[in-house]
């Protein structure tokens, strides 16, 4: 492992840095909502099951529900990052948080842009590919700095 991988942070600073990607993702999702809200139908999917959309509500309610998604992800990453001393490394925790946030943001914005919840099938692959691009970019940048 390189020295940069072992950079230790205080628990408070790591906690703050870990939740930043989820606040950023939420901000992007809210901006997309305000851009497209006039074009959205009065009822949009708010819950999806194995058979597709199975819960509907107002676009504002759906966007507020996104807050819950980001909060759950942020809390889970926060717990994981602070759980054990040896996990308090900068790059793996932050890269994973950004990758998950980008994946979530991509997909939630795709749902908003679709309006009726009919997201094209390729979006299901594009969302994790966007998160994977974060990981790949981080890897390439770390090699460049070494």
CSV table of C-alpha atoms in Angstrom, one decimal:
chain,number,residue,atom,x,y,z
A,1,UNK,CA,0.0,0.0,0.0
A,2,UNK,CA,1.2,3.5,-0.8
A,3,UNK,CA,1.6,6.1,1.9
A,4,UNK,CA,-1.4,8.0,0.7
A,5,UNK,CA,-3.6,5.0,1.3
A,6,UNK,CA,-2.6,5.0,5.0
A,7,UNK,CA,-3.3,8.6,5.6
A,8,UNK,CA,-5.2,8.8,8.9
A,9,UNK,CA,-7.9,11.3,9.7
A,10,UNK,CA,-9.6,12.1,12.9
A,11,UNK,CA,-13.0,10.5,13.3
A,12,UNK,CA,-14.7,13.9,13.0
A,13,UNK,CA,-13.0,14.9,9.9
A,14,UNK,CA,-13.5,11.5,8.2
A,15,UNK,CA,-17.2,11.7,9.2
A,16,UNK,CA,-17.5,15.1,7.6
A,17,UNK,CA,-15.7,14.0,4.4
A,18,UNK,CA,-17.7,10.8,4.2
A,19,UNK,CA,-21.1,12.5,4.0
A,20,UNK,CA,-20.1,15.2,1.5
A,21,UNK,CA,-20.8,13.0,-1.6
A,22,UNK,CA,-24.3,12.4,-0.4
A,23,UNK,CA,-25.0,16.1,0.2
A,24,UNK,CA,-23.6,16.8,-3.2
A,25,UNK,CA,-25.8,14.1,-4.8
A,26,UNK,CA,-28.9,15.3,-3.0
A,27,UNK,CA,-28.1,18.9,-4.2
A,28,UNK,CA,-27.8,17.7,-7.8
A,29,UNK,CA,-31.0,15.8,-7.6
A,30,UNK,CA,-32.9,18.7,-6.1
A,31,UNK,CA,-31.6,21.0,-8.9
A,32,UNK,CA,-32.7,18.5,-11.6
A,33,UNK,CA,-36.1,18.4,-9.8
A,34,UNK,CA,-36.5,22.2,-10.0
A,35,UNK,CA,-35.5,22.2,-13.6
A,36,UNK,CA,-38.0,19.6,-14.7
A,37,UNK,CA,-40.8,19.9,-12.2
A,38,UNK,CA,-43.1,21.8,-14.6
A,39,UNK,CA,-42.8,19.0,-17.1
A,40,UNK,CA,-43.5,16.2,-14.5
A,41,UNK,CA,-47.0,14.6,-14.3
A,42,UNK,CA,-49.0,15.2,-11.1
A,43,UNK,CA,-48.2,11.7,-9.9
A,44,UNK,CA,-44.9,10.0,-10.3
A,45,UNK,CA,-43.6,6.6,-9.1
A,46,UNK,CA,-42.3,6.8,-5.5
A,47,UNK,CA,-41.7,3.1,-4.9
A,48,UNK,CA,-40.5,0.3,-7.1
A,49,UNK,CA,-40.9,-3.4,-6.6
A,50,UNK,CA,-39.9,-6.4,-8.6
A,51,UNK,CA,-42.7,-5.8,-11.1
A,52,UNK,CA,-41.9,-2.1,-11.6
A,53,UNK,CA,-43.5,0.9,-10.0
A,54,UNK,CA,-46.0,0.0,-7.2
A,55,UNK,CA,-46.3,3.3,-5.4
A,56,UNK,CA,-47.1,6.8,-6.6
A,57,UNK,CA,-47.2,10.3,-5.2
A,58,UNK,CA,-46.5,13.9,-6.0
A,59,UNK,CA,-43.1,14.9,-7.6
A,60,UNK,CA,-42.3,16.8,-4.5
A,61,UNK,CA,-42.9,13.8,-2.3
A,62,UNK,CA,-40.8,11.6,-4.6
A,63,UNK,CA,-37.9,14.1,-4.4
A,64,UNK,CA,-38.3,14.3,-0.6
A,65,UNK,CA,-38.0,10.5,-0.6
A,66,UNK,CA,-34.7,10.9,-2.3
A,67,UNK,CA,-33.5,12.6,0.9
A,68,UNK,CA,-34.2,9.3,2.7
A,69,UNK,CA,-32.1,7.4,0.2
A,70,UNK,CA,-29.1,9.7,0.6
A,71,UNK,CA,-29.5,9.8,4.4
A,72,UNK,CA,-29.5,6.0,4.6
A,73,UNK,CA,-26.4,5.7,2.3
A,74,UNK,CA,-24.6,8.5,4.2
A,75,UNK,CA,-25.3,6.9,7.6
A,76,UNK,CA,-24.2,3.4,6.4
A,77,UNK,CA,-20.9,4.8,5.0
A,78,UNK,CA,-20.4,6.8,8.2
A,79,UNK,CA,-20.8,3.8,10.4
A,80,UNK,CA,-18.6,1.7,8.1
A,81,UNK,CA,-15.9,4.4,8.0
A,82,UNK,CA,-15.8,4.8,11.8
A,83,UNK,CA,-16.3,1.1,12.8
A,84,UNK,CA,-12.7,0.0,13.1
A,85,UNK,CA,-9.5,1.9,13.4
A,86,UNK,CA,-7.9,0.2,10.4
A,87,UNK,CA,-10.7,1.3,8.1
A,88,UNK,CA,-9.9,5.0,8.7
A,89,UNK,CA,-8.0,5.4,5.5
A,90,UNK,CA,-8.7,8.3,3.2
A,91,UNK,CA,-9.0,7.0,-0.3
A,92,UNK,CA,-11.0,3.7,-0.1
A,93,UNK,CA,-13.7,5.2,2.1
A,94,UNK,CA,-14.1,8.4,0.1
A,95,UNK,CA,-13.8,6.8,-3.3
A,96,UNK,CA,-16.5,4.2,-2.4
A,97,UNK,CA,-18.7,7.0,-1.0
A,98,UNK,CA,-18.4,9.1,-4.1
A,99,UNK,CA,-19.0,6.0,-6.4
A,100,UNK,CA,-22.2,5.1,-4.5
A,101,UNK,CA,-23.4,8.7,-4.5
A,102,UNK,CA,-22.7,9.1,-8.2
A,103,UNK,CA,-24.6,5.9,-9.0
A,104,UNK,CA,-27.5,6.9,-6.9
A,105,UNK,CA,-27.6,10.4,-8.2
A,106,UNK,CA,-27.4,9.3,-11.8
A,107,UNK,CA,-30.3,6.8,-11.4
A,108,UNK,CA,-32.6,9.2,-9.3
A,109,UNK,CA,-32.0,11.9,-11.9
A,110,UNK,CA,-32.8,9.5,-14.7
A,111,UNK,CA,-36.1,8.7,-12.9
A,112,UNK,CA,-36.9,12.4,-12.6
A,113,UNK,CA,-36.1,13.0,-16.3
A,114,UNK,CA,-38.2,10.1,-17.4
A,115,UNK,CA,-41.1,11.6,-15.4
A,116,UNK,CA,-43.3,8.5,-15.5
A,117,UNK,CA,-40.8,6.1,-14.1
A,118,UNK,CA,-40.2,4.4,-17.5
A,119,UNK,CA,-36.5,4.5,-17.4
A,120,UNK,CA,-34.8,2.9,-20.5
A,121,UNK,CA,-33.1,-0.4,-19.8
A,122,UNK,CA,-29.6,1.0,-20.6
A,123,UNK,CA,-29.9,3.4,-17.6
A,124,UNK,CA,-29.7,0.4,-15.3
A,125,UNK,CA,-26.2,-0.3,-16.6
A,126,UNK,CA,-25.2,3.3,-17.0
A,127,UNK,CA,-25.8,4.2,-13.4
A,128,UNK,CA,-23.3,1.8,-11.9
A,129,UNK,CA,-21.0,2.5,-14.9
A,130,UNK,CA,-21.0,6.2,-13.7
A,131,UNK,CA,-20.0,5.1,-10.2
A,132,UNK,CA,-17.3,2.8,-11.7
A,133,UNK,CA,-15.9,5.7,-13.6
A,134,UNK,CA,-15.3,7.4,-10.3
A,135,UNK,CA,-13.3,4.4,-9.1
A,136,UNK,CA,-11.4,4.2,-12.3
A,137,UNK,CA,-10.7,7.9,-12.3
A,138,UNK,CA,-9.4,7.7,-8.7
A,139,UNK,CA,-7.2,4.8,-9.6
A,140,UNK,CA,-5.8,6.6,-12.7
A,141,UNK,CA,-5.1,9.8,-10.7
A,142,UNK,CA,-3.4,7.9,-7.9
A,143,UNK,CA,-1.1,6.2,-10.4
A,144,UNK,CA,-0.3,9.6,-12.0
A,145,UNK,CA,0.7,11.1,-8.6
A,146,UNK,CA,2.9,8.2,-7.7
